[in-house]
Every structure is written in structure tokens, then in C-alpha cells.
Short mmCIF file of C-alpha atoms in Angstrom, two decimals:
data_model
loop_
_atom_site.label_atom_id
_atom_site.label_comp_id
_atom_site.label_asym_id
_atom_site.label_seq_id
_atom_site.Cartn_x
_atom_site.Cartn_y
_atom_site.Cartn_z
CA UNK A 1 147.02 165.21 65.49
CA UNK A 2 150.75 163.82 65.64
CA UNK A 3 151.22 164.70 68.90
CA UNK A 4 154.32 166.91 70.29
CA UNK A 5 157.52 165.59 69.20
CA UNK A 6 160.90 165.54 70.36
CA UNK A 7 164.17 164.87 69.40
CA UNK A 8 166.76 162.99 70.20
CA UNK A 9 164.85 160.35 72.69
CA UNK A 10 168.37 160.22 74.61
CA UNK A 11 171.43 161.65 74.65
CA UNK A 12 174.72 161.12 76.32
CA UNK A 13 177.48 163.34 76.36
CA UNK A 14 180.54 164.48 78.27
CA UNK A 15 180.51 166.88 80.73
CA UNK A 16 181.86 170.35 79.15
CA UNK A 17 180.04 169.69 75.72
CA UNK A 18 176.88 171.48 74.32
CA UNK A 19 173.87 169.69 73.56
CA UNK A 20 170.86 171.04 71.63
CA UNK A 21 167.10 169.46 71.49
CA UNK A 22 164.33 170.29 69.51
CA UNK A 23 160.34 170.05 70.51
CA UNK A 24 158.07 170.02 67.58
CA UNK A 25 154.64 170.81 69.15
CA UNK A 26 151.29 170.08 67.77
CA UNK A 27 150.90 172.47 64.58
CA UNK A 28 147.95 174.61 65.85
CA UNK A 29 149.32 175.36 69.23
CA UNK A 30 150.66 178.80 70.07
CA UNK A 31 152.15 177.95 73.27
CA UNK A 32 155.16 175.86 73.67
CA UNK A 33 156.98 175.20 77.12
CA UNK A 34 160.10 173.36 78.43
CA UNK A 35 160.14 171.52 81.78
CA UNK A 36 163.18 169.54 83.33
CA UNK A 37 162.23 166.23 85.06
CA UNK A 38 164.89 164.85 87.27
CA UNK A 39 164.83 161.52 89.35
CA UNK A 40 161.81 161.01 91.92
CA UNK A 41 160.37 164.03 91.37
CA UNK A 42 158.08 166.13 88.76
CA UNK A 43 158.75 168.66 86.08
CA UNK A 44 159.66 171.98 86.80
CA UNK A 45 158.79 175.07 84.51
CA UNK A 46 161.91 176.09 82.74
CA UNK A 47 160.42 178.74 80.11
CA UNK A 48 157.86 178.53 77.52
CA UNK A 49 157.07 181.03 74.17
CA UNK A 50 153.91 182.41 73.12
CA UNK A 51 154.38 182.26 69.12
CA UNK A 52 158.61 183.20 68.50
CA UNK A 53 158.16 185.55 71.49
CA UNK A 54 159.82 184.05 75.11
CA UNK A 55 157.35 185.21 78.00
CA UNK A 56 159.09 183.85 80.68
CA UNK A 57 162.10 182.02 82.15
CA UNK A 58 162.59 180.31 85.21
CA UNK A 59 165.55 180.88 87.39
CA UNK A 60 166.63 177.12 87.03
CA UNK A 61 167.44 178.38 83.78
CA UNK A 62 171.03 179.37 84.24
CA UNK A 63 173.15 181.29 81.77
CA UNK A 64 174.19 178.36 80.11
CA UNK A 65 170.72 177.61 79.11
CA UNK A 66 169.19 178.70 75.66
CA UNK A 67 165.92 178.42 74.18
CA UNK A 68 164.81 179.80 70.98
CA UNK A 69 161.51 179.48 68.71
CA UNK A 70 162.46 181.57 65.79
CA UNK A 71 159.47 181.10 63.67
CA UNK A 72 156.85 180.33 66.12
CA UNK A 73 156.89 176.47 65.05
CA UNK A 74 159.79 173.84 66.50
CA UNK A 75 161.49 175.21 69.40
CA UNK A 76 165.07 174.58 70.71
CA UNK A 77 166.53 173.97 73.72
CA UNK A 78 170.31 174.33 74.19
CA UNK A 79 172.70 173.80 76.92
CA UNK A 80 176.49 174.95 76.97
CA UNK A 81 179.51 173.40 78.73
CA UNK A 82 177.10 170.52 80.43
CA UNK A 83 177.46 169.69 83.59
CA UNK A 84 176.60 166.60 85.43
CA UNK A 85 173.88 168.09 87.33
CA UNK A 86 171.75 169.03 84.20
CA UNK A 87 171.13 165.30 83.94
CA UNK A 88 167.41 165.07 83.87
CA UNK A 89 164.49 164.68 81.04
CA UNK A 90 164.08 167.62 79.71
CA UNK A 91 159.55 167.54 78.40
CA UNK A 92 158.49 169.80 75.41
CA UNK A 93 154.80 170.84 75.65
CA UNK A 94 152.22 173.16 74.10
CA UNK A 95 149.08 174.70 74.11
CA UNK A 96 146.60 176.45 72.21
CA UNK A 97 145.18 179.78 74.14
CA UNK A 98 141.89 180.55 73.30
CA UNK A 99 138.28 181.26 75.14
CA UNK A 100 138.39 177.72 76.21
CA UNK A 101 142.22 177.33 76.84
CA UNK A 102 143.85 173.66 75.59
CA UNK A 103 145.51 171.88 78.77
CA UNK A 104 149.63 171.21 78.39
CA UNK A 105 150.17 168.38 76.13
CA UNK A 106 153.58 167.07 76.60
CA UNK A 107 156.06 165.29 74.44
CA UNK A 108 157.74 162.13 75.20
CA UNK A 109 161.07 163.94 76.63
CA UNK A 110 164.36 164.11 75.89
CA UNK A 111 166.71 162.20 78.49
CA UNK A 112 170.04 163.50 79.02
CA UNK A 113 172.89 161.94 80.57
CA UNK A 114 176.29 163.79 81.29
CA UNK A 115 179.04 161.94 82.47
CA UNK B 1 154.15 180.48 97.13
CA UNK B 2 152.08 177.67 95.28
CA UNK B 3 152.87 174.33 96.64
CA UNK B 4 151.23 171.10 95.60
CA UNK B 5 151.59 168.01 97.98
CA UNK B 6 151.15 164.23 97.11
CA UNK B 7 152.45 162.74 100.39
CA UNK B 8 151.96 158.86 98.69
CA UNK B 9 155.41 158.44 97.34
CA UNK B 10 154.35 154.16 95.96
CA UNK B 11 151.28 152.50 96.29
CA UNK B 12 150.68 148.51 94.96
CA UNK B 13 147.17 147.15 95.13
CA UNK B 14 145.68 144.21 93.55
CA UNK B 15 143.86 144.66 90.26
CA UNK B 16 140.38 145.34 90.54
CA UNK B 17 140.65 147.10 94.07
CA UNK B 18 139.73 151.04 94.36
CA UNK B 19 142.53 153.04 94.82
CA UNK B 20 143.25 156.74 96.29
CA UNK B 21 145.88 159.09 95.12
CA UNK B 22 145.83 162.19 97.53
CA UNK B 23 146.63 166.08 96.56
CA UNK B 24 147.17 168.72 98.67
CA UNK B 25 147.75 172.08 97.53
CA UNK B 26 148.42 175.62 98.47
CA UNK B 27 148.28 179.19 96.38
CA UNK B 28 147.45 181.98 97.42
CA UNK B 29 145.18 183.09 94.74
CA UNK B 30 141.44 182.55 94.52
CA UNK B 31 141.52 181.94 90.82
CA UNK B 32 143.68 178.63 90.00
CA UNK B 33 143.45 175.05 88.38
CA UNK B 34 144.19 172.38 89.42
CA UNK B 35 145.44 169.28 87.18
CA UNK B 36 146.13 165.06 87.28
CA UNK B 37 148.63 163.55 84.95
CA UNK B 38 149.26 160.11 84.34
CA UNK B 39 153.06 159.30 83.04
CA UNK B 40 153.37 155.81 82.33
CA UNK B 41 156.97 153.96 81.90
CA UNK B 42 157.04 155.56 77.77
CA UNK B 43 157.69 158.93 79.26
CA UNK B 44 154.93 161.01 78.07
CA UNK B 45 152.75 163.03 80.39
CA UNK B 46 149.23 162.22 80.00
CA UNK B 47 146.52 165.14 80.47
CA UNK B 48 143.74 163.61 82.68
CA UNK B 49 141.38 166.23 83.89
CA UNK B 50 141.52 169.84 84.73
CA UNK B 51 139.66 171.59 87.38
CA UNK B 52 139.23 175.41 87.96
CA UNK B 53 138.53 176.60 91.70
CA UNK B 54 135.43 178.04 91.67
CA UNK B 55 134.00 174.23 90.26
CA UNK B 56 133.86 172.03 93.27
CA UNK B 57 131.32 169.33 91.30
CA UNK B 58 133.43 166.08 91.77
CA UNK B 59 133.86 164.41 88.36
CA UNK B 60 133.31 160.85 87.48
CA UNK B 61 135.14 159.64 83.79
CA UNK B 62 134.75 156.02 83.44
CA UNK B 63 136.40 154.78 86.25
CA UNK B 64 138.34 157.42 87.19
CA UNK B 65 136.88 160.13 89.38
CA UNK B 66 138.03 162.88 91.23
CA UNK B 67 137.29 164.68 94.57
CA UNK B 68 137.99 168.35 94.65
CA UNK B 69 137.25 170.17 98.20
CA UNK B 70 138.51 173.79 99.06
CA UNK B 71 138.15 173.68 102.18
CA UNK B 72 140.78 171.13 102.70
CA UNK B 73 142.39 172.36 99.84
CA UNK B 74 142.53 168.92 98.33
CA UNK B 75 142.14 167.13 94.92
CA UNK B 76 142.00 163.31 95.09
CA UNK B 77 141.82 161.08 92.35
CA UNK B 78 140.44 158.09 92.94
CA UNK B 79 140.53 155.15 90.52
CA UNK B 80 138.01 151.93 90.71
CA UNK B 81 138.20 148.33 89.69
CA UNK B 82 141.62 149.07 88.74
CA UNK B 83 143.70 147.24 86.03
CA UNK B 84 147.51 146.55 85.37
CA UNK B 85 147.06 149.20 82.76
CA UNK B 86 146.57 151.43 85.26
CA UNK B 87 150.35 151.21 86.20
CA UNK B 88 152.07 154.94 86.27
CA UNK B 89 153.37 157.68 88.07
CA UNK B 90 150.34 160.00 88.69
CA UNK B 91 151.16 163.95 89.40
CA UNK B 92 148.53 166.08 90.59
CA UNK B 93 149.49 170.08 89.47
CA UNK B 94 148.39 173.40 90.23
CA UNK B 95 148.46 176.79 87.78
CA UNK B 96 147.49 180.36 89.09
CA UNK B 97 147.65 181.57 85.89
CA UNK B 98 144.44 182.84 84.16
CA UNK B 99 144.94 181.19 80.98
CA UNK B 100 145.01 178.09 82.91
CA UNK B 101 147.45 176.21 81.24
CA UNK B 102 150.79 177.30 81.73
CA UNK B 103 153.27 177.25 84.53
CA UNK B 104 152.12 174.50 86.16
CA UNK B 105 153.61 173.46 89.55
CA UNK B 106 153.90 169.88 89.79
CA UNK B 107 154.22 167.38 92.78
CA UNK B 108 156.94 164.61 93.44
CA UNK B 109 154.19 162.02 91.95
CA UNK B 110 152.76 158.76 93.50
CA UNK B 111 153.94 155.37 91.70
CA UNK B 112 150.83 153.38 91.32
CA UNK B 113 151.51 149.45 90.96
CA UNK B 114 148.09 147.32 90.07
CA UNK B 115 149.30 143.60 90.07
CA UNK B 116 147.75 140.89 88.42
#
């Protein structure tokens, strides 16, 4: 078990540019998610995919947000003409749903800063 | 609307004194699970116990137990003889979703300091 794994640990970029991450979950889990973690506070449900299909977004997820599991493996997570307000950590977990459903088990995050 | 409540924003004991992290929650629902967290200074979240609501048996693991009661709608994790290890922002969560493991609704967290 390697654990869910994300990529890049931190990234910086100007406000206006796009920025893509990708969440690598653990390799029997059908369930991925994506939270946002800001400051001071906990994570908040952005969307998460049962296999390549998206069940459900939040609305924190603005148009400029897009996430995509094509083959029901890695997910991504992109975000279009940044802003400094989507500076947060954005968590990757998953979950396997069976009789006895697997709790969320996260990733180490992916911390952006826009500037 | 589900709401979950840890009204302990920092706490810093000494080690090997008990500490209290409180939960409050609210949902609607009658079916719903309730969750504890640890995320030390790496990052990750760290899955510590899950409860459904129709299991009120407190649960002891190691020295970490928990204290679920419905009719104060609260799920307090206590942790004893604690240790510098122990040192980590703690989030108590709530799902109303049957699977039990998605969605979950997190609170603001309580920093936990355990000083040498």
C-alpha cells in the first residue's frame, strides 16, 4: 500500500496562469475526492469520482475549476486564470466502497500559492 | 444543514497529562458518521476512528479513546498520558452519506501542543 500520492508538493505561480495537479490514489480504491484546505480552517469537499465517472461537485468549484479521471486511475485537478484567492492546499483522497466501506485516506496535498 | 463544531481553536499541555478535544455536531439525518483526523505538520490527514450513529459504545484504542453521546450530539476524543508525538491539528468530521465515507464536513480543527 503506497499510499495516495500527489503531485507537485508546492506550487507557485502568477495570478492569471493555469495550474494542473494530479492525485494518484491507492490502486484498489474506486473513489477519489478533492478537498481545498485554506488557512485556520479544514477541508472542504470540492468533487470526487466514482471510477472515470464525476458524481458530484461542490459549488466552491467555480467555472474555472476542472477535474477529470479519464481512466478511473490518477485524477486531475486544474485551475484556469488563478486567482489569489484559490491559494489553499488542495488534498487528494480515496476510498474503496464496498459492504464494509474504506474511510477517506488522504494524500499529502498540494499547496498552492498565487501571487 | 450539517455543521460540525470544535470550539478549542489551541490547546498546550504538558506531556503525559490527559487531554480533551471537544466535537459538536449537527445533521439532520438519523443515519450519519462521524470521524477524527489527526494532521500533523507533514500535511497528510490521518484516519483515526469512525463512528456510525446508531453505535454509541465509547471506544478505547491504546490511549486514545473517544466519547460519542447523541443526546448532546457530541464526539470527544480524549487522549491520555500524552506525548510530544501527539503534536497535530485534530478535526473531528461528520458524513450523512450512506456509504459513509464521502463528503465529509469538516471542522476548523483544534491545534494540540504536548511539550516536553
Amino acid at each position: 500500500d503506497t499510499g495516495v500520492s500527489q503531485n507537485p508538493r508546492h506550487k507557485i505561480t502568477k495570478r492569471g496562469q493555469n495550474v494542473t495537479f494530479r492525485c494518484d490514489p491507492i490502486s484498489e480504491h474506486n473513489r477519489l475526492y478533492w478537498y481545498r484546505q485554506t488557512l485556520g480552517q479544514g477541508p472542504e469537499f470540492l468533487t470526487y469520482f466514482q471510477n472515470e465517472a464525476q458524481l458530484e461537485k461542490s459549488r466552491l468549484l467555480s467555472d474555472r475549476f476542472s477535474a477529470e479521471r479519464p481512466k478511473g486511475s490518477f485524477s486531475t485537478l486544474e485551475i484556469q486564470r488563478t486567482e489569489q484567492g484559490d491559494s489553499a492546499m488542495y488534498l487528494c483522497a480515496s476510498s474503496l466502497t464496498t459492504v464494509n466501506n474504506s474511510p477517506l485516506h488522504f494524500g499529502n496535498g498540494t499547496r498552492l500559492t498565487v501571487t | 444543514a450539517q455543521k460540525v463544531t470544535q470550539a478549542q481553536t489551541e490547546i498546550s499541555v504538558v506531556e503525559k497529562e490527559d487531554v480533551t478535544l471537544d466535537c459538536v455536531y449537527e445533521t439532520r439525518d438519523t443515519t450519519y458518521y462521524l470521524f477524527w483526523y489527526k494532521q500533523p505538520p507533514s500535511g497528510e490527514l490521518v484516519f483515526l476512528i469512525r463512528r456510525n450513529s446508531f453505535d454509541e459504545q465509547n471506544e478505547i484504542s491504546g490511549r486514545y479513546s473517544w466519547n460519542f453521546q447523541k443526546s448532546t450530539s457530541s464526539f470527544n476524543f480524549t487522549i491520555t498520558a500524552s506525548q510530544v508525538v501527539d503534536s497535530a491539528v485534530y478535526f473531528c468530521a461528520l458524513s450523512e452519506d450512506e456509504g459513509g465515507s464521502e463528503k465529509l464536513v469538516f471542522g476548523k480543527g483544534t491545534k494540540l501542543t504536548v511539550n516536553p
